[in-house]
Amino acid sequence: MIALGAMSGTSTDGVDIAAIQIDPKTQEMRFLGATSAEFSQALRDTLLRLQEIPPKFSASTDPISILLQARKDLTELYASTVNELLSFLGLEPADVRVVGAHGQTLRHRPDLGYTYQMLDGALLACKTGIDVVNDFRSKDLALGGQGAPLVPAFHQAWLNGRGIYNHTAVLNLGGFSNLSVLNGQEQPLTGGDCGPANCLMDLWAQRAFGLPMDQDGEIAAAGRPNIALLDRFWTHPFFRQSWPKSTGRDDFSAEWFDRCLVDSDHLSSEDIMATLLALSVRAVKSCLPVLVEQVYVCGGGAKNTALVNQLRCECAPTDFLPIENLGLPAQAVEAAAFAWLAGQYLQTAAGNCPSVTGASRTAVLGALHSAS
């Protein structure tokens, strides 16, 4: 069975599509290929505004119409990128059994009992000619879970398929970071969100330097972390919570960031970037169990050399390794996870991991939109 996964994460920079082959009998998986597409500036700006609380639109606009138009535009980008990957791999829609599509998170408040990932599953199915499974978080949330992160179950399946069962973690460095910790075949998987990874660094790169990101951590490397500011960031209540926990832009908003920056005018922009990188490292270190010997790193932050090197330094002797060593490109891991989750749906197999999300039980996740 060939399954595609489609993902746009909290970095809000574009769409990743990955294809994997799953043997329904053995559950063995093979990575086939991946591609990405950046958001247009207009779509990105709209998505970021929709994630603000409240969204900052002019009084004369209709925010619901803006949301629905953005959902259509986002879904069409998902569809065109899926079709590009099919063409690249020499596949027809009939060759693919399902697309697992995450959608764009606009709100994530498990403490209030809701989460929303924007996507039009019916439109995506019609535009690609492939059945679509989306809305993966809702069932876990309905069972009292966080609804996120959902990728740890895939991380475990992929690593187990390569004979790795213990003393190992997978670290995803997206807009936010999350860890999946393998504790042996007889013990449940543990993990959860750690805190901001790229999202605040990207925000500061755009605001202070007019850049989409701190490429390779060069700006942070030119500064020095300010401990007083780092400690102020660390007062956020999320960091005092234990797993299961999940987070997003609802918690770490631009408004919260600005409040933390009060009385920081004496700091250089490079020092603030270095402090944000130190925050990302501290968030991961605070969650990483001491018995973990090796961590496989994925997500966009895996390309940030300064960030990964600082993790190696702060978390020694734990070794930080590229996920490519296990046959997956760093940028494609989350998309591949949603391909696997869609495969789980079709096989009526559980997609969540209650030891990670806190749900009351395992469950089949997602909702199906038929292309026929």
Coordinates of C-alpha atoms in Angstrom, one line a residue:
M1 CA 0.0 0.0 0.0
I2 CA 1.3 3.4 -1.0
A3 CA 0.3 6.3 1.3
L4 CA 1.0 10.0 1.1
G5 CA 1.3 12.3 4.0
A6 CA 0.7 16.1 3.8
M7 CA 1.9 18.4 6.6
S8 CA 2.1 22.1 7.3
G9 CA 3.4 22.9 10.7
T10 CA 3.6 25.6 13.3
S11 CA 6.5 27.3 11.5
T12 CA 3.8 28.3 8.9
D13 CA 6.2 28.4 6.0
G14 CA 4.9 25.8 3.6
V15 CA 3.7 22.3 2.9
D16 CA 5.6 19.0 3.0
I17 CA 4.4 15.9 1.2
A18 CA 6.0 12.4 1.6
A19 CA 5.2 9.0 0.2
I20 CA 5.8 5.7 1.9
Q21 CA 5.0 2.1 1.1
I22 CA 3.5 0.0 3.9
D23 CA 3.3 -3.8 3.8
P24 CA -0.2 -4.5 5.4
K25 CA 1.0 -7.9 6.5
T26 CA 4.4 -7.2 8.0
Q27 CA 3.9 -3.4 8.6
E28 CA 7.3 -2.8 7.1
M29 CA 7.7 0.7 5.7
R30 CA 9.8 2.1 2.9
F31 CA 10.3 5.8 2.1
L32 CA 9.6 6.6 -1.5
G33 CA 10.1 10.3 -1.9
A34 CA 9.1 13.8 -0.8
T35 CA 8.6 17.3 -1.9
S36 CA 7.8 20.7 -0.4
A37 CA 6.2 23.9 -1.5
E38 CA 6.5 27.3 0.2
F39 CA 3.5 29.4 1.1
S40 CA 3.0 32.6 -0.9
Q41 CA 3.6 35.6 1.2
A42 CA -0.1 36.5 1.1
L43 CA -1.2 33.1 2.3
R44 CA 1.5 33.0 5.0
D45 CA 0.5 36.4 6.2
T46 CA -3.2 35.4 6.4
L47 CA -2.4 32.2 8.2
L48 CA -0.3 34.0 10.8
R49 CA -3.0 36.5 11.3
L50 CA -5.6 33.8 11.8
Q51 CA -3.4 32.3 14.5
E52 CA -3.3 35.6 16.4
I53 CA -5.7 36.0 19.4
P54 CA -7.7 37.8 18.3
P55 CA -7.0 37.9 14.6
K56 CA -6.0 41.4 13.6
F57 CA -8.1 42.3 10.6
S58 CA -9.7 45.6 9.7
A59 CA -13.2 46.3 11.1
S60 CA -14.7 46.2 7.6
T61 CA -13.5 42.7 6.8
D62 CA -15.4 39.4 7.4
P63 CA -13.0 37.1 9.3
I64 CA -15.0 34.0 8.5
S65 CA -14.8 34.7 4.8
I66 CA -11.0 35.2 5.2
L67 CA -10.7 31.9 7.0
L68 CA -12.7 30.0 4.4
Q69 CA -10.8 31.5 1.5
A70 CA -7.5 30.6 3.3
R71 CA -8.8 27.1 3.8
K72 CA -9.5 26.8 0.1
D73 CA -6.1 28.3 -0.9
L74 CA -4.3 26.1 1.6
T75 CA -6.1 22.9 0.4
E76 CA -5.3 23.8 -3.3
L77 CA -1.6 24.1 -2.4
Y78 CA -1.8 20.7 -0.7
A79 CA -3.4 19.3 -3.8
S80 CA -0.9 20.8 -6.3
T81 CA 2.0 19.6 -4.2
V82 CA 0.6 16.1 -4.0
N83 CA 0.2 16.1 -7.7
E84 CA 3.8 17.3 -8.2
L85 CA 5.1 14.4 -6.1
L86 CA 3.0 11.9 -8.0
S87 CA 4.5 13.2 -11.2
F88 CA 8.0 13.0 -9.8
L89 CA 7.6 9.5 -8.6
G90 CA 5.9 8.3 -11.8
L91 CA 2.7 7.4 -10.0
E92 CA -1.0 7.8 -10.9
P93 CA -3.7 8.6 -8.3
A94 CA -4.9 5.0 -8.6
D95 CA -1.5 3.8 -7.4
V96 CA -2.0 5.6 -4.1
R97 CA -4.4 4.2 -1.5
V98 CA -4.7 7.3 0.7
V99 CA -3.5 10.8 1.6
G100 CA -3.1 11.6 5.3
A101 CA -3.4 15.4 5.7
H102 CA -2.7 17.3 8.9
G103 CA -3.9 20.8 7.9
Q104 CA -2.8 24.1 9.5
T105 CA -3.3 24.5 13.2
L106 CA -5.0 27.7 14.0
R107 CA -6.0 26.9 17.6
H108 CA -4.8 24.3 20.0
R109 CA -6.4 24.5 23.5
P110 CA -6.7 20.9 24.9
D111 CA -7.2 22.5 28.3
L112 CA -10.4 24.0 27.0
G113 CA -11.3 20.9 25.0
Y114 CA -10.7 22.0 21.4
T115 CA -8.2 22.1 18.6
Y116 CA -8.6 23.1 15.0
Q117 CA -6.5 22.1 12.0
M118 CA -7.8 24.0 8.9
L119 CA -8.2 21.9 5.7
D120 CA -11.0 21.0 3.3
G121 CA -10.6 17.2 3.1
A122 CA -13.4 16.8 0.5
L123 CA -11.8 19.3 -1.8
L124 CA -8.4 17.7 -1.4
A125 CA -9.8 14.3 -2.3
C126 CA -11.5 15.7 -5.4
K127 CA -8.4 17.7 -6.5
T128 CA -6.1 14.7 -6.2
G129 CA -8.4 11.8 -7.0
I130 CA -7.2 10.0 -3.8
D131 CA -9.1 9.2 -0.6
V132 CA -8.1 11.6 2.2
V133 CA -8.0 11.1 5.9
N134 CA -7.7 14.3 8.0
D135 CA -8.8 15.7 11.4
F136 CA -6.5 13.3 13.3
R137 CA -6.4 15.1 16.6
S138 CA -10.1 15.3 17.4
K139 CA -10.6 11.7 18.6
D140 CA -7.7 11.7 20.9
L141 CA -8.9 15.0 22.4
A142 CA -12.4 13.6 22.8
L143 CA -10.9 10.8 24.9
G144 CA -9.3 13.3 27.3
G145 CA -5.9 13.5 25.5
Q146 CA -3.9 16.4 24.3
G147 CA -4.5 15.5 20.7
A148 CA -0.8 16.1 20.2
P149 CA 1.9 15.2 19.5
L150 CA 0.8 12.4 17.3
V151 CA 4.1 11.6 15.5
P152 CA 5.7 9.6 18.4
A153 CA 3.7 6.4 17.5
F154 CA 5.1 6.7 14.0
H155 CA 8.6 7.3 15.3
Q156 CA 8.4 4.2 17.4
A157 CA 7.1 2.1 14.4
W158 CA 9.8 3.4 12.1
L159 CA 12.6 2.8 14.7
N160 CA 11.3 -0.6 15.7
G161 CA 11.4 -1.6 12.0
R162 CA 15.1 -0.9 12.1
G163 CA 15.7 -2.9 15.2
I164 CA 15.9 0.1 17.6
Y165 CA 13.8 -0.3 20.8
N166 CA 15.5 1.3 23.8
H167 CA 17.6 4.2 25.1
T168 CA 16.7 6.2 22.0
A169 CA 14.6 9.3 21.3
V170 CA 13.5 11.2 18.2
L171 CA 13.6 15.0 18.5
N172 CA 11.4 17.0 16.1
L173 CA 12.6 20.6 15.8
G174 CA 9.7 22.4 14.0
G175 CA 8.0 25.6 15.1
F176 CA 7.9 23.8 18.5
S177 CA 9.9 20.8 19.6
N178 CA 8.7 17.4 20.6
L179 CA 10.4 14.2 21.8
S180 CA 9.5 10.5 21.4
V181 CA 11.4 8.3 23.9
L182 CA 11.7 4.6 23.3
N183 CA 11.9 2.7 26.6
G184 CA 12.2 -0.9 25.4
Q185 CA 9.7 -3.4 24.0
E186 CA 8.1 -4.1 27.4
Q187 CA 7.6 -0.4 28.4
P188 CA 5.3 2.2 26.9
L189 CA 6.6 5.0 24.7
T190 CA 6.9 8.3 26.4
G191 CA 7.2 11.8 25.0
G192 CA 5.5 15.1 24.4
D193 CA 6.0 18.7 23.4
C194 CA 9.1 20.5 24.9
G195 CA 8.5 24.1 23.9
P196 CA 9.4 26.6 21.2
A197 CA 12.0 25.6 18.7
N198 CA 12.0 27.6 15.5
C199 CA 8.9 29.8 15.9
L200 CA 10.2 32.5 18.1
M201 CA 13.6 32.6 16.3
D202 CA 11.8 32.9 13.0
L203 CA 9.7 35.7 14.4
W204 CA 12.8 37.6 15.6
A205 CA 14.7 37.0 12.3
Q206 CA 11.8 38.6 10.4
R207 CA 11.3 41.4 12.8
A208 CA 14.9 42.4 13.6
F209 CA 16.7 41.4 10.4
G210 CA 14.0 41.2 7.7
L211 CA 14.9 37.5 7.1
P212 CA 12.5 34.5 7.1
M213 CA 14.8 32.6 9.5
D214 CA 18.2 32.5 11.1
Q215 CA 19.9 30.5 8.4
D216 CA 22.1 27.8 10.0
G217 CA 22.0 29.7 13.3
E218 CA 24.5 32.3 12.1
I219 CA 22.8 35.2 13.8
A220 CA 22.5 33.4 17.1
A221 CA 26.2 32.4 16.9
A222 CA 27.2 36.1 16.6
G223 CA 25.5 36.9 19.9
R224 CA 25.6 35.8 23.6
P225 CA 22.6 34.6 25.5
N226 CA 21.3 36.9 28.2
I227 CA 20.6 34.9 31.3
A228 CA 18.1 37.4 32.8
L229 CA 16.0 37.3 29.6
L230 CA 16.3 33.6 29.3
D231 CA 15.0 33.2 32.9
R232 CA 12.1 35.6 32.1
F233 CA 11.2 33.4 29.1
W234 CA 11.4 30.3 31.4
T235 CA 8.7 31.7 33.8
H236 CA 6.1 30.6 31.2
P237 CA 3.9 28.1 33.1
F238 CA 4.1 25.5 30.3
F239 CA 7.7 24.7 31.3
R240 CA 6.6 23.7 34.8
Q241 CA 4.1 21.2 33.5
S242 CA 5.0 17.5 33.2
W243 CA 4.0 15.2 30.3
P244 CA 1.5 14.7 28.8
K245 CA 1.5 18.2 27.5
S246 CA 1.3 20.0 24.2
T247 CA 1.7 23.6 23.1
G248 CA 1.6 26.0 20.2
R249 CA 1.2 29.6 19.2
D250 CA -1.8 30.0 21.5
D251 CA 0.7 29.7 24.5
F252 CA 3.8 31.3 23.0
S253 CA 2.3 34.2 21.1
A254 CA 3.9 37.4 19.8
E255 CA 2.2 39.3 22.5
W256 CA 3.8 37.1 25.2
F257 CA 7.1 37.5 23.5
D258 CA 6.8 41.2 23.5
R259 CA 6.0 41.3 27.2
C260 CA 9.1 39.3 27.9
L261 CA 11.2 41.8 25.9
V262 CA 10.2 44.8 28.0
D263 CA 13.4 46.5 29.4
S264 CA 15.6 44.6 26.9
D265 CA 16.5 47.6 24.8
H266 CA 20.1 47.3 25.9
L267 CA 20.5 43.9 24.3
S268 CA 21.7 43.6 20.7
S269 CA 19.4 41.8 18.2
E270 CA 22.1 39.1 18.0
D271 CA 22.0 38.6 21.7
I272 CA 18.2 38.2 21.7
M273 CA 18.5 35.6 18.9
A274 CA 21.2 33.7 20.9
T275 CA 18.9 33.8 24.0
L276 CA 16.0 32.4 21.9
L277 CA 18.3 29.6 20.7
A278 CA 19.3 28.9 24.3
L279 CA 15.6 28.7 25.3
S280 CA 15.0 26.1 22.6
V281 CA 17.9 24.1 23.9
R282 CA 16.8 24.4 27.6
A283 CA 13.3 23.3 26.6
V284 CA 14.6 20.1 25.1
K285 CA 17.1 19.4 27.8
S286 CA 14.5 19.8 30.5
C287 CA 12.5 16.9 28.9
L288 CA 15.2 14.6 27.8
P289 CA 15.5 11.5 30.1
V290 CA 19.1 10.8 31.4
L291 CA 19.0 7.2 30.2
V292 CA 18.6 8.2 26.5
E293 CA 21.9 7.5 24.7
Q294 CA 21.1 8.7 21.2
V295 CA 18.7 11.2 19.7
Y296 CA 17.7 11.3 16.1
V297 CA 16.9 14.8 15.0
C298 CA 14.3 15.8 12.4
G299 CA 12.3 18.9 11.3
G300 CA 13.5 22.2 9.9
G301 CA 15.6 22.9 13.0
A302 CA 17.8 19.9 12.1
K303 CA 19.4 22.2 9.5
N304 CA 20.3 24.8 12.2
T305 CA 23.9 23.8 13.0
A306 CA 24.3 26.2 15.9
L307 CA 21.1 24.7 17.5
V308 CA 22.1 21.1 17.1
N309 CA 25.7 21.8 18.2
Q310 CA 24.4 23.5 21.4
L311 CA 22.1 20.5 22.1
R312 CA 25.1 18.2 21.8
C313 CA 27.1 20.4 24.2
E314 CA 24.3 20.9 26.8
C315 CA 23.0 17.3 26.7
A316 CA 26.4 15.4 26.6
P317 CA 27.1 12.5 26.6
T318 CA 23.8 11.9 24.7
D319 CA 24.6 11.7 21.0
F320 CA 22.5 13.7 18.5
L321 CA 22.3 12.1 15.1
P322 CA 20.6 12.9 11.8
I323 CA 17.4 11.1 11.1
E324 CA 18.7 10.5 7.6
N325 CA 20.8 7.7 9.2
L326 CA 17.5 5.8 9.4
G327 CA 16.4 6.4 5.8
L328 CA 14.2 9.5 6.2
P329 CA 14.9 13.1 5.2
A330 CA 14.6 15.4 8.2
Q331 CA 12.1 17.6 6.5
A332 CA 9.9 14.7 5.5
V333 CA 9.4 12.9 8.8
E334 CA 6.2 14.6 10.0
A335 CA 4.6 14.2 6.5
A336 CA 5.6 10.6 6.5
A337 CA 4.0 10.2 9.9
F338 CA 0.6 11.3 8.6
A339 CA 0.9 8.9 5.7
W340 CA 1.4 6.2 8.3
L341 CA -1.5 7.5 10.4
A342 CA -3.8 7.4 7.3
G343 CA -2.6 3.8 6.8
Q344 CA -3.5 3.0 10.4
Y345 CA -7.0 4.4 9.8
L346 CA -7.5 2.1 6.8
Q347 CA -6.4 -0.9 8.8
T348 CA -8.6 0.2 11.7
A349 CA -5.5 0.3 13.9
A350 CA -4.8 2.7 16.7
G351 CA -2.9 5.9 15.7
N352 CA -2.5 7.5 19.1
C353 CA -0.3 6.7 22.0
P354 CA -2.1 7.4 25.3
S355 CA 1.2 7.3 27.3
V356 CA 2.2 10.4 25.2
T357 CA -1.1 12.3 24.8
G358 CA -2.9 11.3 28.0
A359 CA -6.0 9.9 26.2
S360 CA -8.0 7.3 28.1
R361 CA -7.4 4.6 25.5
T362 CA -6.0 4.0 22.1
A363 CA -8.2 4.8 19.1
V364 CA -8.4 4.9 15.3
L365 CA -7.7 8.6 14.4
G366 CA -9.1 10.7 11.6
A367 CA -12.0 11.2 9.3
L368 CA -12.3 9.8 5.7
H369 CA -13.2 11.8 2.6
S370 CA -13.7 9.6 -0.4
A371 CA -12.5 10.7 -3.9
S372 CA -15.3 8.7 -5.5

